[in-house]
Short mmCIF file of C-alpha atoms in Angstrom, two decimals:
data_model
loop_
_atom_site.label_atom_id
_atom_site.label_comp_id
_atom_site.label_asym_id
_atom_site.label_seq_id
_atom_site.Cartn_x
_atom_site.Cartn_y
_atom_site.Cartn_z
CA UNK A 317 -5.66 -0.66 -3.69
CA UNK A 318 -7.26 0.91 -0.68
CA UNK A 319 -10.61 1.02 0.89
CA UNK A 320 -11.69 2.95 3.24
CA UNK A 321 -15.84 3.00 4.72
CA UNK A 322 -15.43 4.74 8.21
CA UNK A 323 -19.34 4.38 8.71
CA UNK A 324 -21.04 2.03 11.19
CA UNK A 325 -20.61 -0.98 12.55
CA UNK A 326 -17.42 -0.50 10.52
CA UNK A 327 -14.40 0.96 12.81
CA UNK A 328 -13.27 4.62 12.22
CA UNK A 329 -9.75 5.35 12.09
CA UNK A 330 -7.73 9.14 11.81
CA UNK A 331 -5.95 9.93 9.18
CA UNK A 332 -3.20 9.54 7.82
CA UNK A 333 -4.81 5.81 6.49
CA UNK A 334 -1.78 5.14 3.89
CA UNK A 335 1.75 5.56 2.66
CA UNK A 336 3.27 5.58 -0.03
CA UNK A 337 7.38 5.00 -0.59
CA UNK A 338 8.81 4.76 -4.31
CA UNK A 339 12.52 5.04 -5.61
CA UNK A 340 13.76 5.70 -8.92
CA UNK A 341 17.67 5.03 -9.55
CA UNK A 342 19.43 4.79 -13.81
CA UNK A 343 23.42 4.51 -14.04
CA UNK A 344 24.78 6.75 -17.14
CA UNK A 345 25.33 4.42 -19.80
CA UNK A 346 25.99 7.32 -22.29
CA UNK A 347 23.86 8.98 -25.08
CA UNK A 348 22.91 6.06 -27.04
CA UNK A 349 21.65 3.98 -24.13
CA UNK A 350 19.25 4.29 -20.81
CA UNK A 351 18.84 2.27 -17.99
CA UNK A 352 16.14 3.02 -15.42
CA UNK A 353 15.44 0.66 -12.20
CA UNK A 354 12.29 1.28 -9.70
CA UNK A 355 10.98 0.23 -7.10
CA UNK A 356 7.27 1.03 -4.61
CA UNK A 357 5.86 -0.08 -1.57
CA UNK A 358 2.33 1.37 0.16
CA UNK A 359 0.51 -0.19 2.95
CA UNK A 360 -2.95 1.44 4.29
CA UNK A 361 -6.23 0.62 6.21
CA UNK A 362 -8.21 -1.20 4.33
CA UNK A 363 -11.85 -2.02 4.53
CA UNK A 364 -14.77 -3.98 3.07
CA UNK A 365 -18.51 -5.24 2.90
CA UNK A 366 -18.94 -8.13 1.30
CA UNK A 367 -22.55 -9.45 0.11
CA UNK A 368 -23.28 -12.74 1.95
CA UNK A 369 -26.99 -13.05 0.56
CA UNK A 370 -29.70 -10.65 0.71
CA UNK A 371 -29.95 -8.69 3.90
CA UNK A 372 -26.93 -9.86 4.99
CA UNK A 373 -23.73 -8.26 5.08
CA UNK A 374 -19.89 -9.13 6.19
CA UNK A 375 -17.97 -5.94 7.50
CA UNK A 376 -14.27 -6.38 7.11
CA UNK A 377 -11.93 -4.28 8.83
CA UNK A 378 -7.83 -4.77 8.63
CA UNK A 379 -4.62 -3.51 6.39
CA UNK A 380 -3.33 -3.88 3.06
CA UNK A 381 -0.26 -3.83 1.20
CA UNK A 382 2.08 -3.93 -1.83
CA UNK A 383 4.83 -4.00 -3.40
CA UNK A 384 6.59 -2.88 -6.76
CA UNK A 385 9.38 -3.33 -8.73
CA UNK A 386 10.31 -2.36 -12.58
CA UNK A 387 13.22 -1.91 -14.93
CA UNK A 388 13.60 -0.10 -18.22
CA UNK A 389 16.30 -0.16 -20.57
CA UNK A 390 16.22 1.79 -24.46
CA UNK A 391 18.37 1.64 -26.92
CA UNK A 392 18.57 4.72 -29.26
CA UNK A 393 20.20 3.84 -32.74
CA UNK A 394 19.93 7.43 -34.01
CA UNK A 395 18.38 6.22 -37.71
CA UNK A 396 15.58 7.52 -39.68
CA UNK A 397 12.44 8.67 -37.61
CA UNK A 398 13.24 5.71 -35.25
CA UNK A 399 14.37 2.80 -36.85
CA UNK A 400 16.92 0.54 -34.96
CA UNK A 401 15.60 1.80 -31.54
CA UNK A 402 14.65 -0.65 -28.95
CA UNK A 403 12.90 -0.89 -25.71
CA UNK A 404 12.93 -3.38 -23.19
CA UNK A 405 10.88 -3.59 -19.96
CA UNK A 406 9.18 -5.41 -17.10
CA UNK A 407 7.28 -4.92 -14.07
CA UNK A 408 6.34 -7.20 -10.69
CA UNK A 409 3.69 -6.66 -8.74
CA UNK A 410 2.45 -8.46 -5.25
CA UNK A 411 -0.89 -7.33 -3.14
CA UNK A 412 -1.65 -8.75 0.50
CA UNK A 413 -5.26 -8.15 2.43
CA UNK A 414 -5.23 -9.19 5.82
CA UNK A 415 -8.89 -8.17 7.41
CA UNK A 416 -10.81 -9.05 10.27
CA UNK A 417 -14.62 -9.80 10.48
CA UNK A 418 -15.51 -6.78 12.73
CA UNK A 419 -19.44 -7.55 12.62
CA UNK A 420 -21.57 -9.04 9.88
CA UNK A 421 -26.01 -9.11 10.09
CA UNK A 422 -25.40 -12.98 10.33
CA UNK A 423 -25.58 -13.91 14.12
CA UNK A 424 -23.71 -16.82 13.42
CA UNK A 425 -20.81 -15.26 12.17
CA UNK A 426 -17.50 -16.24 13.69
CA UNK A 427 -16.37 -12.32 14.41
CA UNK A 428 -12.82 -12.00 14.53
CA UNK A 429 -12.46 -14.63 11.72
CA UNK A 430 -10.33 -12.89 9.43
CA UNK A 431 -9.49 -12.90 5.23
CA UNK A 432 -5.87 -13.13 3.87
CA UNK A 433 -5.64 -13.23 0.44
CA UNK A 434 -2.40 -12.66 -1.87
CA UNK A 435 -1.72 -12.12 -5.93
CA UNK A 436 1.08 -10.98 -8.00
CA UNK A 437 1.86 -10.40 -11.53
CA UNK A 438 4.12 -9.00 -13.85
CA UNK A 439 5.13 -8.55 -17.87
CA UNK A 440 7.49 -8.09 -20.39
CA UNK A 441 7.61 -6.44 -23.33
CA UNK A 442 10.12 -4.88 -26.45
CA UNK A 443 9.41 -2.41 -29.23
CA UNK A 444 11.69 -2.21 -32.12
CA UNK A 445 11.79 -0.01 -34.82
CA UNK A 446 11.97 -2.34 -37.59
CA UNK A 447 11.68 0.51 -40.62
CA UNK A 448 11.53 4.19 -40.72
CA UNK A 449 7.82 5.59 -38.96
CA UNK A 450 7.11 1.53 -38.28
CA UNK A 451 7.50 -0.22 -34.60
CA UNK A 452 7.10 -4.23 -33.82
CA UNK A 453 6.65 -5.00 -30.42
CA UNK A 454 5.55 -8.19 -28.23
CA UNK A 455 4.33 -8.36 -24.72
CA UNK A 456 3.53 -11.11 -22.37
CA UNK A 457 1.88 -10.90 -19.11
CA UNK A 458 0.67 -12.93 -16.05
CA UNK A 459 -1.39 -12.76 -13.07
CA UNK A 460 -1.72 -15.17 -10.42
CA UNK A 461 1.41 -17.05 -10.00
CA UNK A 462 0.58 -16.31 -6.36
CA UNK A 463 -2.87 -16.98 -5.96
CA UNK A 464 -4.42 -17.70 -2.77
CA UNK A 465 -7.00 -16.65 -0.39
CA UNK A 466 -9.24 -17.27 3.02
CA UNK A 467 -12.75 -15.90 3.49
CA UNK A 468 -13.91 -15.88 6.83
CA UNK A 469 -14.90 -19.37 8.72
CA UNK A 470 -13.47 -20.80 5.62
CA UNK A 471 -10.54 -22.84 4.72
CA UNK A 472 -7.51 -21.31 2.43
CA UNK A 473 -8.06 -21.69 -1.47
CA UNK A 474 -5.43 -21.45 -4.14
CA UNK A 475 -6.46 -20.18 -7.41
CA UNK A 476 -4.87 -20.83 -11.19
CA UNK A 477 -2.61 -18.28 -13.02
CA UNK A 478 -3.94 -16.49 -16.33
CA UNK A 479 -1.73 -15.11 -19.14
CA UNK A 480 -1.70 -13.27 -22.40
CA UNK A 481 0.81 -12.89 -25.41
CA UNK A 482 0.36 -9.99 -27.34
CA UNK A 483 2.24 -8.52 -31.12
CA UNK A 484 1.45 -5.21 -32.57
CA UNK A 485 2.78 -3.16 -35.13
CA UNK A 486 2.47 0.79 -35.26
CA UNK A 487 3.07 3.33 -37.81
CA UNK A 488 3.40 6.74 -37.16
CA UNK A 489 2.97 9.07 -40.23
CA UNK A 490 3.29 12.27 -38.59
CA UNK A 491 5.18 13.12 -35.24
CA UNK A 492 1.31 13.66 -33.97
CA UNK A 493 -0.52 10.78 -35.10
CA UNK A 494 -0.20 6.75 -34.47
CA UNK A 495 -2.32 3.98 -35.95
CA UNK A 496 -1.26 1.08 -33.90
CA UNK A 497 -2.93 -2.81 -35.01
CA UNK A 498 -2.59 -5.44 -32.57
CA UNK A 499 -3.60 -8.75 -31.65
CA UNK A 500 -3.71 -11.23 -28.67
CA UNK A 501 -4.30 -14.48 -26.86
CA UNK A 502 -5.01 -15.59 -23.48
CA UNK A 503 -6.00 -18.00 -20.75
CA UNK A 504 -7.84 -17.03 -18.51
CA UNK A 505 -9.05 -18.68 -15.20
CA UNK A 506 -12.24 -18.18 -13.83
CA UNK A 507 -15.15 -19.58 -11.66
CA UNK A 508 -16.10 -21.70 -14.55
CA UNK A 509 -12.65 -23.49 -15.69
CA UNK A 510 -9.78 -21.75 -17.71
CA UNK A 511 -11.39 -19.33 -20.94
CA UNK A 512 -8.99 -18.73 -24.08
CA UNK A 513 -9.70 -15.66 -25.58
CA UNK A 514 -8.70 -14.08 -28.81
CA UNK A 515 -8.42 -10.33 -29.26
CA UNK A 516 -7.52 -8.05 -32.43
CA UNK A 517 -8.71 -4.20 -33.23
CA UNK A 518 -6.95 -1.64 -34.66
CA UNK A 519 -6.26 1.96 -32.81
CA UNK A 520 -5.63 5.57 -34.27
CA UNK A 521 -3.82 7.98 -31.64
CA UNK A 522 -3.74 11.77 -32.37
CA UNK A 523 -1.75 14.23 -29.86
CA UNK A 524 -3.24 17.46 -29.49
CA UNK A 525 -0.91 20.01 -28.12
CA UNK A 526 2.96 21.76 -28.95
CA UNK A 527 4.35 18.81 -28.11
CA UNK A 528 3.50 14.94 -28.63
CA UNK A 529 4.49 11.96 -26.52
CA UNK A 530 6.27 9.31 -28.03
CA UNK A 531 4.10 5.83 -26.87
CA UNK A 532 6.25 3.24 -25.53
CA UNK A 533 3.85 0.56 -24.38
CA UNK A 534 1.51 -1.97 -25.73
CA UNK A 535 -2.26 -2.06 -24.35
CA UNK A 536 -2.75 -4.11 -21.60
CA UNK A 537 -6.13 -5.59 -22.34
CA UNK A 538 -8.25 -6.47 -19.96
CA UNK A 539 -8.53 -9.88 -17.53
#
């Protein structure tokens, strides 16, 4: 989220270079239900060289920022080795950059020309335990519903969204071990046009340890 060079021509700035804020708040709903809400924001210097060709070189110098927010609710149905218990959740997420060309190895760079560029994204998912030791669950995410950015001397661009669906099912056949299978689909925009890409593989989790941590999440992927 942050960068930070320090080193010539780039500017050097003391410490502290970033903060943090988070805050975690969940009502009492009881034994048999749980309700979680949270939110995080960070902002900190931010710096970067960017590649313009060879032997030359953009130095970017400015701040950059986020924000969080995410909500959790479970369900607890109290059958056999989990079935009936659910799990709901979802997450947003927004990133700003706001830098300024500080010096570049191009003498006809416009210094002081400076690169804004915003994205957010967020998912949902559920897990249900449909039979004793077996869990269904479903995600979907997205990136990109903001989408825009400005490189210097350049004019601002606005960039497409991607997504992905994904459905797994787990079985756990010890309180240690997990085999989870899972498959997925997305579209996903790049330089080149929008790519749809299919995923499926099959994982097997084993907790070492007196105590084993009950997986609530499907795999992200990749985009």
């Amino acid at each position: 989220m942050f960068a930070y060079e320090g080193e010539d021509p780039l500017s050097s700035h003391d410490g502290p270079r970033a903060g943090i804020a988070w805050l975690k708040a969940g009502p009492d709903l009881g034994h048999d239900h749980g309700l979680h809400f949270g939110a995080s924001f960070g902002s900190g210097q931010h710096q970067e060289i960017h590649e313009e060709g060879i032997g030359t070189n953009n130095y970017l110098d400015g701040m950059s920022w986020f924000f969080g927010a995410d909500a959790l609710y479970q369900y607890s149905a109290h059958g056999e080795h989990g079935q009936g218990d659910f799990t709901l959740q979802a997450e947003y997420f927004y990133r700003n950059k706001n830098l300024d060309l500080e010096a570049s190895d191009d003498p006809g760079a416009a210094l002081g020309d400076d690169l804004d560029s915003s994205q957010d994204g967020y998912y949902v998912q559920a897990l249900y335990g449909i039979l004793p030791h077996f869990r269904g669950g479903l995600r979907w995410e997205q990136v990109g519903l903001t989408n825009e950015g400005k490189e210097p001397g350049e004019a601002r661009e606005t960039f497409g969204d991607s997504w992905r669906i994904a459905a797994m099912l787990d079985f756990s056949p010890s309180a240690k071990s997990l085999i989870r299978v899972q498959a997925s689909n997305g579209d996903y925009d790049t330089a080149d046009g929008t790519e749809n890409v299919w995923e499926a593989y099959v994982q097997l989790v084993i907790t070492l340890g007196a105590h084993r941590h009950k997986g609530g999440y499907l795999c992200s992927g990749h985009h």
